[in-house]
Coordinates of C-alpha atoms (C1' of nucleotides) in Angstrom, one line a residue:
Chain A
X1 CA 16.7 -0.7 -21.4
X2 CA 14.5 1.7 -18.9
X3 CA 15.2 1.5 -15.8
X4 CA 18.9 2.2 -15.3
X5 CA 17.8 4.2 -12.2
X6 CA 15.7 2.8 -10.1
X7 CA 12.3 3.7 -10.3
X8 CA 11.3 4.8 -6.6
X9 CA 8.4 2.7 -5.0
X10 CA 6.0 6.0 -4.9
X11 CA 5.8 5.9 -8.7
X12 CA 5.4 2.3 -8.8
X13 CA 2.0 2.4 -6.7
X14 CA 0.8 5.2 -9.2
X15 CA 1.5 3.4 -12.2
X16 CA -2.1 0.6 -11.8
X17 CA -3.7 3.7 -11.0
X18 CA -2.8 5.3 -14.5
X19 CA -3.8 2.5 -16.2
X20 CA -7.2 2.6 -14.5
X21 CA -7.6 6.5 -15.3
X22 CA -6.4 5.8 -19.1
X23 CA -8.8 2.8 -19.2
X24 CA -11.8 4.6 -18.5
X25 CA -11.0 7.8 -20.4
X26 CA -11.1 5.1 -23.0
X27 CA -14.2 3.9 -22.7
X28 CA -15.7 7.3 -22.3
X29 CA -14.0 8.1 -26.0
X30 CA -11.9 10.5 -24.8
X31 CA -8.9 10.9 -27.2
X32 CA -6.2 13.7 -25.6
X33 CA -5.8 15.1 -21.9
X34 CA -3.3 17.3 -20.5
X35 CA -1.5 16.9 -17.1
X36 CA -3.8 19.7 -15.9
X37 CA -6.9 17.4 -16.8
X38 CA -5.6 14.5 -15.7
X39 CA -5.0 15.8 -12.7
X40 CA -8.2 17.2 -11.4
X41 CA -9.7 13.5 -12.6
X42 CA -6.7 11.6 -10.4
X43 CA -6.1 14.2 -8.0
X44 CA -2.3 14.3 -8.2
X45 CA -0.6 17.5 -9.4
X46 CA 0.1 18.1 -12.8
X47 CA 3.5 18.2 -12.0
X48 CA 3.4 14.9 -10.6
X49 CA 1.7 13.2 -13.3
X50 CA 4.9 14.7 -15.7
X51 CA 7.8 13.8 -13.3
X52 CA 6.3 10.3 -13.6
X53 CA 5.4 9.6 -16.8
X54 CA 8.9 11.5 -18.0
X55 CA 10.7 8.5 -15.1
X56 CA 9.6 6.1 -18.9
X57 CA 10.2 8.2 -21.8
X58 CA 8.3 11.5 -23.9
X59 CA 5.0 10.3 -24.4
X60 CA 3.2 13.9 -25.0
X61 CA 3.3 16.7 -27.3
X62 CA 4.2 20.1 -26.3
X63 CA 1.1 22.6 -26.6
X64 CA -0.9 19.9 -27.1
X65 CA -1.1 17.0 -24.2
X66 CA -0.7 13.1 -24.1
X67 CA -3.1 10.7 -26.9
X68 CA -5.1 8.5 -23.9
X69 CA -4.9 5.8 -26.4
X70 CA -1.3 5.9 -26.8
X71 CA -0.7 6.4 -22.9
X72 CA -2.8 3.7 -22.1
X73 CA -0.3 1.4 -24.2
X74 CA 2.5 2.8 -23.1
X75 CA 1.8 2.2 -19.5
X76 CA 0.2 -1.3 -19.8
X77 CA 3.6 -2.2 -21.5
X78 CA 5.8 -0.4 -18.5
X79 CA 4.1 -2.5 -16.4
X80 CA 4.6 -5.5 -18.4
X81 CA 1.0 -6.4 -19.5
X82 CA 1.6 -7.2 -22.9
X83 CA 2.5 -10.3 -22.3
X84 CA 1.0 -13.7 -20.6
X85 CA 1.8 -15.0 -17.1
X86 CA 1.2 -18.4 -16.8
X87 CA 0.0 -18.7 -13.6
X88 CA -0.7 -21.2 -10.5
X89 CA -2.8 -20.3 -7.1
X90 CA -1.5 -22.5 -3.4
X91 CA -4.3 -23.0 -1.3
X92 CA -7.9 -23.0 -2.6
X93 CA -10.4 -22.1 0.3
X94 CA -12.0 -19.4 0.0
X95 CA -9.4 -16.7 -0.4
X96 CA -7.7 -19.0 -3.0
X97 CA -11.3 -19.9 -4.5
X98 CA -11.9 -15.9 -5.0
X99 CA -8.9 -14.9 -6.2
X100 CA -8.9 -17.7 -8.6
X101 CA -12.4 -16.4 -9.9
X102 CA -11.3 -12.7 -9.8
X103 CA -8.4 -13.3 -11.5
X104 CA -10.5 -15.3 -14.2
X105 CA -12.7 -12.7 -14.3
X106 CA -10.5 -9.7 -14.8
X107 CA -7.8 -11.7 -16.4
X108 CA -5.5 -9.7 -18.5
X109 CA -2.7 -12.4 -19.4
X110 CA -2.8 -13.8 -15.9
X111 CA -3.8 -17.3 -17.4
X112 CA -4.5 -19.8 -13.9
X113 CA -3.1 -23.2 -15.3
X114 CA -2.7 -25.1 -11.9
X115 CA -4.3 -25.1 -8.8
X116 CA -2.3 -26.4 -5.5
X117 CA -4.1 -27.8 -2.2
X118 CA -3.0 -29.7 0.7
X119 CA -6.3 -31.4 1.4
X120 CA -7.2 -34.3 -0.3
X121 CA -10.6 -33.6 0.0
X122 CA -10.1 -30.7 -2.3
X123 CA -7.5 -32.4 -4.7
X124 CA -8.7 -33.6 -7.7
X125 CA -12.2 -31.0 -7.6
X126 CA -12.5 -28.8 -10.6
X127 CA -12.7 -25.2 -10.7
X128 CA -13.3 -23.5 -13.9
X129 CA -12.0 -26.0 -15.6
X130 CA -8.5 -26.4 -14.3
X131 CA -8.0 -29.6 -11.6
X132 CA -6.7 -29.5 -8.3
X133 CA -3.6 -30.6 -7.8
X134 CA -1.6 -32.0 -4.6
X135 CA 0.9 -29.6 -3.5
X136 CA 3.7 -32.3 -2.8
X137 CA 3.7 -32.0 -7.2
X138 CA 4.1 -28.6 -6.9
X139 CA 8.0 -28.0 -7.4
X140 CA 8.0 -30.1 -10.5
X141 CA 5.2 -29.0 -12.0
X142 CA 6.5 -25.5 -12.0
X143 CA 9.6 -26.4 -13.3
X144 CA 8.3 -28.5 -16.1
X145 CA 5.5 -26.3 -17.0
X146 CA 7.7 -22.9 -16.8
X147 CA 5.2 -21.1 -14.4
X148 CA 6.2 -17.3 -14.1
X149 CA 3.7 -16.6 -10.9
X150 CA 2.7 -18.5 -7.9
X151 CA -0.9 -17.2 -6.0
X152 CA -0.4 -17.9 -2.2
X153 CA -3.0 -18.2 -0.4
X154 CA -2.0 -21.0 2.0
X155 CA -2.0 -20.2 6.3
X156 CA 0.8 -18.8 7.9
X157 CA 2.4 -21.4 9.2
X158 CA 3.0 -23.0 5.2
X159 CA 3.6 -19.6 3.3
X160 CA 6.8 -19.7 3.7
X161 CA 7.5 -23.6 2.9
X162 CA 5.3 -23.0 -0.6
X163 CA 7.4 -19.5 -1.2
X164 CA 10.6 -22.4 -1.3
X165 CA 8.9 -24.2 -3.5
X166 CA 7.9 -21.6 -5.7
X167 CA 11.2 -20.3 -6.0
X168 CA 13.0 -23.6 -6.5
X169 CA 10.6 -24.3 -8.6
X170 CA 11.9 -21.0 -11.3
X171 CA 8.8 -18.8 -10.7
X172 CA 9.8 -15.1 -12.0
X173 CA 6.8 -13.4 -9.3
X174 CA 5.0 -14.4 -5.9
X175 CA 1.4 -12.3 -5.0
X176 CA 1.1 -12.9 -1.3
X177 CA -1.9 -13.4 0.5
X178 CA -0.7 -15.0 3.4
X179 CA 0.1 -12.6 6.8
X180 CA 3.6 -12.9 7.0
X181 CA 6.6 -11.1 5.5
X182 CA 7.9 -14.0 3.0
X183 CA 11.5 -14.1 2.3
X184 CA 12.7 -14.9 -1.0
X185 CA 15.7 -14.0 -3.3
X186 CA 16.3 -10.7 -5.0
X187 CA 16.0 -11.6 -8.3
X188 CA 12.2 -13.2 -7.6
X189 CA 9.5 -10.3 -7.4
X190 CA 7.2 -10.1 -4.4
X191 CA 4.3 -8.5 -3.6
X192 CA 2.2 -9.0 -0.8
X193 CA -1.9 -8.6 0.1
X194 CA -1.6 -8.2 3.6
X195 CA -5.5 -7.9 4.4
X196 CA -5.4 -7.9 8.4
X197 CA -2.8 -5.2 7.8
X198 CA -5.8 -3.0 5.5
X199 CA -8.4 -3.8 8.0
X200 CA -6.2 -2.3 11.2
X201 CA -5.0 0.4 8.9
X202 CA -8.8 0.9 8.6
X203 CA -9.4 0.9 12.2
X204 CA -6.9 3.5 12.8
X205 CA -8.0 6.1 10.5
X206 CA -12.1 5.6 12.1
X207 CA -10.0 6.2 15.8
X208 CA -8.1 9.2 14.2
X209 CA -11.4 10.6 12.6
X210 CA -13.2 10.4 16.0
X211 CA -10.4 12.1 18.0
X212 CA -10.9 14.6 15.6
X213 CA -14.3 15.2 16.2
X214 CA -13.6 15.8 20.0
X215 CA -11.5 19.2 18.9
Chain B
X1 CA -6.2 13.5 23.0
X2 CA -3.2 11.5 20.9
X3 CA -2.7 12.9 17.4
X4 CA -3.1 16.7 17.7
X5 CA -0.1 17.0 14.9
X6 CA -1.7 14.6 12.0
X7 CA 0.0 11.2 11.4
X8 CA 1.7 10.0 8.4
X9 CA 0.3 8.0 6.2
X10 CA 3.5 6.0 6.1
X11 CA 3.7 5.5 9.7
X12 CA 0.2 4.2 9.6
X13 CA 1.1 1.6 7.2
X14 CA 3.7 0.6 9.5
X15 CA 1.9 0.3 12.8
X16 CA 0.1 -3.1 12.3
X17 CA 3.3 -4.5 11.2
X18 CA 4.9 -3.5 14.3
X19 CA 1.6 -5.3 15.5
X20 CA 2.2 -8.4 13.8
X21 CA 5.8 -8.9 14.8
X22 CA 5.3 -8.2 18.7
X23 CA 2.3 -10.5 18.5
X24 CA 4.9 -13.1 16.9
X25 CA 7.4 -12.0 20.0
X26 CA 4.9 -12.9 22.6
X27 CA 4.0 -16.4 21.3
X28 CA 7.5 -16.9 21.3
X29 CA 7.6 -15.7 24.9
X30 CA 10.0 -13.5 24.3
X31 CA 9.5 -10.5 27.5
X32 CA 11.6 -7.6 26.1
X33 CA 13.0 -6.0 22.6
X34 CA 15.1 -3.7 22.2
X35 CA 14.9 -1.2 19.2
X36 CA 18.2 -2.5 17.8
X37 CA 16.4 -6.1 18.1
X38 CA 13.0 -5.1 16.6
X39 CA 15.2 -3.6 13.7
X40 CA 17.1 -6.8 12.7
X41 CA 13.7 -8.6 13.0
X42 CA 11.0 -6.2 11.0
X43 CA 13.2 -4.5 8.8
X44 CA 12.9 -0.9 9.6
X45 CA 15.4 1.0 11.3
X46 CA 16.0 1.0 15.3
X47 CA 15.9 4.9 14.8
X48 CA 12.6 4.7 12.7
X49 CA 11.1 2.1 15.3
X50 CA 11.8 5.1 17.9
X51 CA 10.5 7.5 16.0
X52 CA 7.5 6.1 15.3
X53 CA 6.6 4.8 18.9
X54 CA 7.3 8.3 19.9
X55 CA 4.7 9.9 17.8
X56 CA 2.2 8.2 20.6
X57 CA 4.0 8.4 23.7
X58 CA 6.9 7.3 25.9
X59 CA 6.4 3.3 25.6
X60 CA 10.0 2.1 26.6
X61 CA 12.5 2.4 29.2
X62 CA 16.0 4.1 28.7
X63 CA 18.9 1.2 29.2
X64 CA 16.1 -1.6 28.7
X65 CA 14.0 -1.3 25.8
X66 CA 10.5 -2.1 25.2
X67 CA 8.6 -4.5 27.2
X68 CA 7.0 -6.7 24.8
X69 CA 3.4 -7.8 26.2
X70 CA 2.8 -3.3 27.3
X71 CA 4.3 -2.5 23.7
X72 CA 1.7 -4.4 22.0
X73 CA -1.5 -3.6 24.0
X74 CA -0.3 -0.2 23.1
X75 CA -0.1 -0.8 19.5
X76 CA -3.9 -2.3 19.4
X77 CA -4.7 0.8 21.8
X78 CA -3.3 2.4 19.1
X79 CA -4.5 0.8 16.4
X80 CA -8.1 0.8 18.1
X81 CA -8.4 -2.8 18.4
X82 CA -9.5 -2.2 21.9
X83 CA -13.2 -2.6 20.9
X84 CA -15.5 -4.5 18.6
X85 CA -17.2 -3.0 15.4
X86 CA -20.3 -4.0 14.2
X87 CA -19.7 -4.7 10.8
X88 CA -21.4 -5.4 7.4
X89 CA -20.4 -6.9 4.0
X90 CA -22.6 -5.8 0.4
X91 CA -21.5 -8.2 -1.9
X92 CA -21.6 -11.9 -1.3
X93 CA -20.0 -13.6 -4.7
X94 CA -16.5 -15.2 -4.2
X95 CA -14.4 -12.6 -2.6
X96 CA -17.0 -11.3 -0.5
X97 CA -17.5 -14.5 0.8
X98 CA -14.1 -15.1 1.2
X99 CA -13.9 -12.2 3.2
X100 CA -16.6 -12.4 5.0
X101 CA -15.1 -16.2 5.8
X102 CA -11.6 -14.5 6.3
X103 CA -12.7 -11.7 8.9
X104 CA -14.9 -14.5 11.2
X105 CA -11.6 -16.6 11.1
X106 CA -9.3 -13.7 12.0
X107 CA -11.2 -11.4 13.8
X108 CA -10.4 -9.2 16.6
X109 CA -13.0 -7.3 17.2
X110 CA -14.7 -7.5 13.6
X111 CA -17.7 -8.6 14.0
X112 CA -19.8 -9.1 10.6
X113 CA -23.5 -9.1 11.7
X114 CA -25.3 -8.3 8.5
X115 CA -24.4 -9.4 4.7
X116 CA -26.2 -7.7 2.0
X117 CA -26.5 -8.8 -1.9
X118 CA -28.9 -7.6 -4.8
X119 CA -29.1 -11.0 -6.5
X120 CA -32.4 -12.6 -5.3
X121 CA -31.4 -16.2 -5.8
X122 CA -28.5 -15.5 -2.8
X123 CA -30.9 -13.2 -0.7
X124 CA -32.1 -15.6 2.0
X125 CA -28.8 -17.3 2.3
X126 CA -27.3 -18.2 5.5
X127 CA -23.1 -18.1 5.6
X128 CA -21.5 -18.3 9.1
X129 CA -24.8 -18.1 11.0
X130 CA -26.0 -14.7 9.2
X131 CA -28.5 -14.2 6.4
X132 CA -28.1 -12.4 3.5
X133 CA -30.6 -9.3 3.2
X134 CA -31.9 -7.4 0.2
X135 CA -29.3 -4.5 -0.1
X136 CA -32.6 -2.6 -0.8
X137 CA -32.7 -2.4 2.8
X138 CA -28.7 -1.7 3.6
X139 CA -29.3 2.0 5.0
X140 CA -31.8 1.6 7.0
X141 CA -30.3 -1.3 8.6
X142 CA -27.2 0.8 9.0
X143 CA -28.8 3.4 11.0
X144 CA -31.1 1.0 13.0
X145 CA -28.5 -1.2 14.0
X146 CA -25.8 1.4 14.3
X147 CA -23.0 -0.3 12.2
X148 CA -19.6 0.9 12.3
X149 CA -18.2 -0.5 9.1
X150 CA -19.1 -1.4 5.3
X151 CA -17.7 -3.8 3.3
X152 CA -17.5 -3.4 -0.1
X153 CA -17.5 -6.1 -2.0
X154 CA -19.5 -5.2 -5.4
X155 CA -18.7 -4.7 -8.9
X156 CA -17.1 -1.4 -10.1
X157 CA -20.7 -0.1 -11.4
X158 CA -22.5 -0.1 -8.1
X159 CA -19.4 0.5 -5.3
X160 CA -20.4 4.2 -5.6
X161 CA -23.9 3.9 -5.0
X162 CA -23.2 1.2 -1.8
X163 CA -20.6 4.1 -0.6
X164 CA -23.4 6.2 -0.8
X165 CA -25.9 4.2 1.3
X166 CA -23.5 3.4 3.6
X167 CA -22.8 7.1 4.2
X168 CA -26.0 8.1 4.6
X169 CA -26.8 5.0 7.5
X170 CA -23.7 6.7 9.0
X171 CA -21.3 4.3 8.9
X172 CA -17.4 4.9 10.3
X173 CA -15.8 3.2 7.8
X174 CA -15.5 1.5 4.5
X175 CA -13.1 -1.2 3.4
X176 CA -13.4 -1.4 -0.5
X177 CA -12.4 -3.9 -2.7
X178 CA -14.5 -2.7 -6.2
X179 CA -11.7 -1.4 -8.3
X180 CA -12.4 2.0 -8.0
X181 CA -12.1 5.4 -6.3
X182 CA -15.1 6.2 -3.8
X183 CA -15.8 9.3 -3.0
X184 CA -17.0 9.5 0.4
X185 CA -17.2 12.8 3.4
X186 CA -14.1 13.9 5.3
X187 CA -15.5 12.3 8.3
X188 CA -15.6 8.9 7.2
X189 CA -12.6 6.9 7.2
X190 CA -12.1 4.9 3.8
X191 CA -9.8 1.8 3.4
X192 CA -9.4 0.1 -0.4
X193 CA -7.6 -3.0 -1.4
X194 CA -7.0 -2.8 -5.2
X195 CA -6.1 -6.1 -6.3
X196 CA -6.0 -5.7 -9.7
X197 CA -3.4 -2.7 -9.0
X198 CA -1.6 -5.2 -6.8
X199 CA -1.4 -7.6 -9.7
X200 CA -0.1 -5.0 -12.1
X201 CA 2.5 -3.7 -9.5
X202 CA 3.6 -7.2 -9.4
X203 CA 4.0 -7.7 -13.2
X204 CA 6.0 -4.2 -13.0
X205 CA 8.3 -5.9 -10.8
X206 CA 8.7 -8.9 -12.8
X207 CA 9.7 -6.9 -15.7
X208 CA 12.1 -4.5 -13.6
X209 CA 14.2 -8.0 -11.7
X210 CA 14.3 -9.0 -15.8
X211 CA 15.5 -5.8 -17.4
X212 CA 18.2 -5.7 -14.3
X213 CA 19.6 -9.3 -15.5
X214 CA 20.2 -7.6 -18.9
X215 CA 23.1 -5.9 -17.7
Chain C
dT1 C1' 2.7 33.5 -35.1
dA2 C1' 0.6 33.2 -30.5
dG3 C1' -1.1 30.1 -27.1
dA4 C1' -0.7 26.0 -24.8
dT5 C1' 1.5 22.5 -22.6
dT6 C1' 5.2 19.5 -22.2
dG7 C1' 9.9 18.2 -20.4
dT8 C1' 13.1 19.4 -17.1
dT9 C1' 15.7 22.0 -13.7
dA10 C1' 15.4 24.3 -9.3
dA11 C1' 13.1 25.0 -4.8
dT12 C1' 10.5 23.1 -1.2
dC13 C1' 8.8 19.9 1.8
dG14 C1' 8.5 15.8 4.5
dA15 C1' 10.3 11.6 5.9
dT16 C1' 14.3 8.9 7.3
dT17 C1' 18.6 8.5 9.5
dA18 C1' 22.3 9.9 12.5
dA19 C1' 23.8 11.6 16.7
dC20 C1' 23.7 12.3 21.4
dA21 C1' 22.0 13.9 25.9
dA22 C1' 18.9 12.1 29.3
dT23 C1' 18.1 8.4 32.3
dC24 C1' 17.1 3.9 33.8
Chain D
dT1 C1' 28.4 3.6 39.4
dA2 C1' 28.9 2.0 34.4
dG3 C1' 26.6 0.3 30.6
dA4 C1' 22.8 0.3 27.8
dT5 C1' 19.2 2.1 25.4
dT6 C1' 15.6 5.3 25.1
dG7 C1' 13.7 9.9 23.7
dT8 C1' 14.6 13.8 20.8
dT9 C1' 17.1 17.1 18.2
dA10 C1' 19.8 17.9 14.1
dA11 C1' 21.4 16.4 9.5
dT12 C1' 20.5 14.0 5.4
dC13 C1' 18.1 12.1 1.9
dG14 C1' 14.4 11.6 -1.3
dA15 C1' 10.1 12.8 -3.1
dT16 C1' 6.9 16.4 -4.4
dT17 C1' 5.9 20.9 -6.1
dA18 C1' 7.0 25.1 -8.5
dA19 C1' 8.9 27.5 -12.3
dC20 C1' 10.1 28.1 -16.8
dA21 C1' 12.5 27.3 -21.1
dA22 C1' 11.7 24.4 -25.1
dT23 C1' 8.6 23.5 -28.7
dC24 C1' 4.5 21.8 -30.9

DNA sequence: TAGATTGTTAATCGATTAACAATC
DNA sequence: TAGATTGTTAATCGATTAACAATC
């Protein structure tokens, strides 16, 4: 029903960060803010923050601003978080061990129902509460247990193999933490955590400030 | 001496993936690359690849193309992964371990010499050879030991205040995973991975690829 | 009503792509 | 030399910003 254009990757990227704004206006009981407001707290323009939100429908009042309450709604269901994801993490050492916990942590509807490991020193441990399982399973236990996002956080060299699996397997959405660009078919969603990527990006910007400094 | 004119942000993003593929090239043996050929393998266009190399100087040869092994010293030149960084991580619960475990598997030049947590029951803990210190004593350690780069890898309440610390020790750099927006000097470069934005981005996409099959 | 602020169109800016001369 | 491919300028495209009419 929304989005007969596409919406452009730019806005996409802005939309968690919304959400966060929203959230903690929230907490700190605020109940309207105008573009202006907004953005001074989020630092993009005004304008911006209009041309975006307009990308999804009216949600303000003219002479008056947006209801954070309302906002906050609107945008959690644009980006689809009024619902559940059942949910399944490949590769449990320590990446898949914290993102398992974070994601139990700051759960909202991201439910972790299966846990995926090639080791069988690993398979059959418990971590909170769900058991781990052997990843020659996986396939079928997507497809039987309808699992709408696979967790990746397997090596390189068997992203890609579990991304198959996934896929065959019916999942709707793959979060990538593996550092390699994964291949799958359009109508499966893909986003990637490319860390090595964030740490060089890092690196770059300390370089650029230095040679700055030399001016 | 490089970047009198300021880079992009979006070529920034895209130089460690020009980073990854040539590393992928060489293992493969592969000698030279053509722009055309680096297209149909990374994605980007062969006039974009041009582009961007050319925003740091002339790497290639007119008629042959890019000589593979040069091209990627270049890009770590570049990149400045030509030297190490003494580096530290505040946070020790799951994902800073994890990352802490991720960057002594992966590193190039990343070396994590201090950890730092304010829980006393993991204070005196040794992970990959290094104790964990009372982050009490994080800026002074920063200064005395000259560190280049912080870790962040506390909760949303205290990211700030480590930021802070970190600042004043003088580090370079930050790479921040708390879920929120730090504030630090011009002069110091700042790197965040937002996961839970990530996440959300991905359930955006989910619900996008499902409102497409509608038509 | 007057003032404020949105929704939206128009103008600008920057990034990407195309084209081609330079040259290996 | 002829063919290939870079380096670079020009054209296009898309995203951001500015402006303002609509309206609460």
């Amino acid at each position: 029903m929304q989005n007969r254009q596409k919406v452009s990757n730019a806005i996409i990227r802005r939309l968690p960060r919304y959400r966060r704004y929203l959230g903690y206006l929230q907490t700190k009981g605020v109940k309207k803010i105008s573009s202006n407001e907004l953005s001074e707290l989020i630092g993009y323009t005004a304008s911006q923050i209009r041309q975006d939100l307009n990308t999804f429908g009216e949600f303000g009042q003219q002479g008056y601003g947006y209801e954070v309450d309302k906002l906050y709604k609107e945008i959690n269901r644009i980006l689809g978080l009024d619902r559940e994801y059942k949910t399944v993490v490949i590769g449990v050492g320590n990446l898949g061990q914290a993102i398992t916990n974070y994601s139990y942590y700051y759960k909202i509807g991201f439910n972790i129902v299966g846990l995926f490991d090639a080791n069988p020193k690993i398979v059959g441990n418990v971590i909170n509460d769900v058991e781990v399982m052997d990843v020659s399973g996986l396939e079928e236990y997507i497809e039987r247990e309808k699992i709408d996002i696979g967790v990746i956080c397997v090596n390189r060299e068997n992203a890609q193999g579990v991304a198959d699996s996934l896929v065959k397997g019916g999942v709707k959405g793959i979060w990538n933490f593996a550092p390699i660009d994964l291949v799958v078919p359009d109508d499966v969603a893909l986003e990637s955590v490319h860390l090595s990527d964030s740490l060089h990006a890092l690196s770059f910007l300390i370089k650029s400030k230095a040679d700055e400094k030399k001016d």
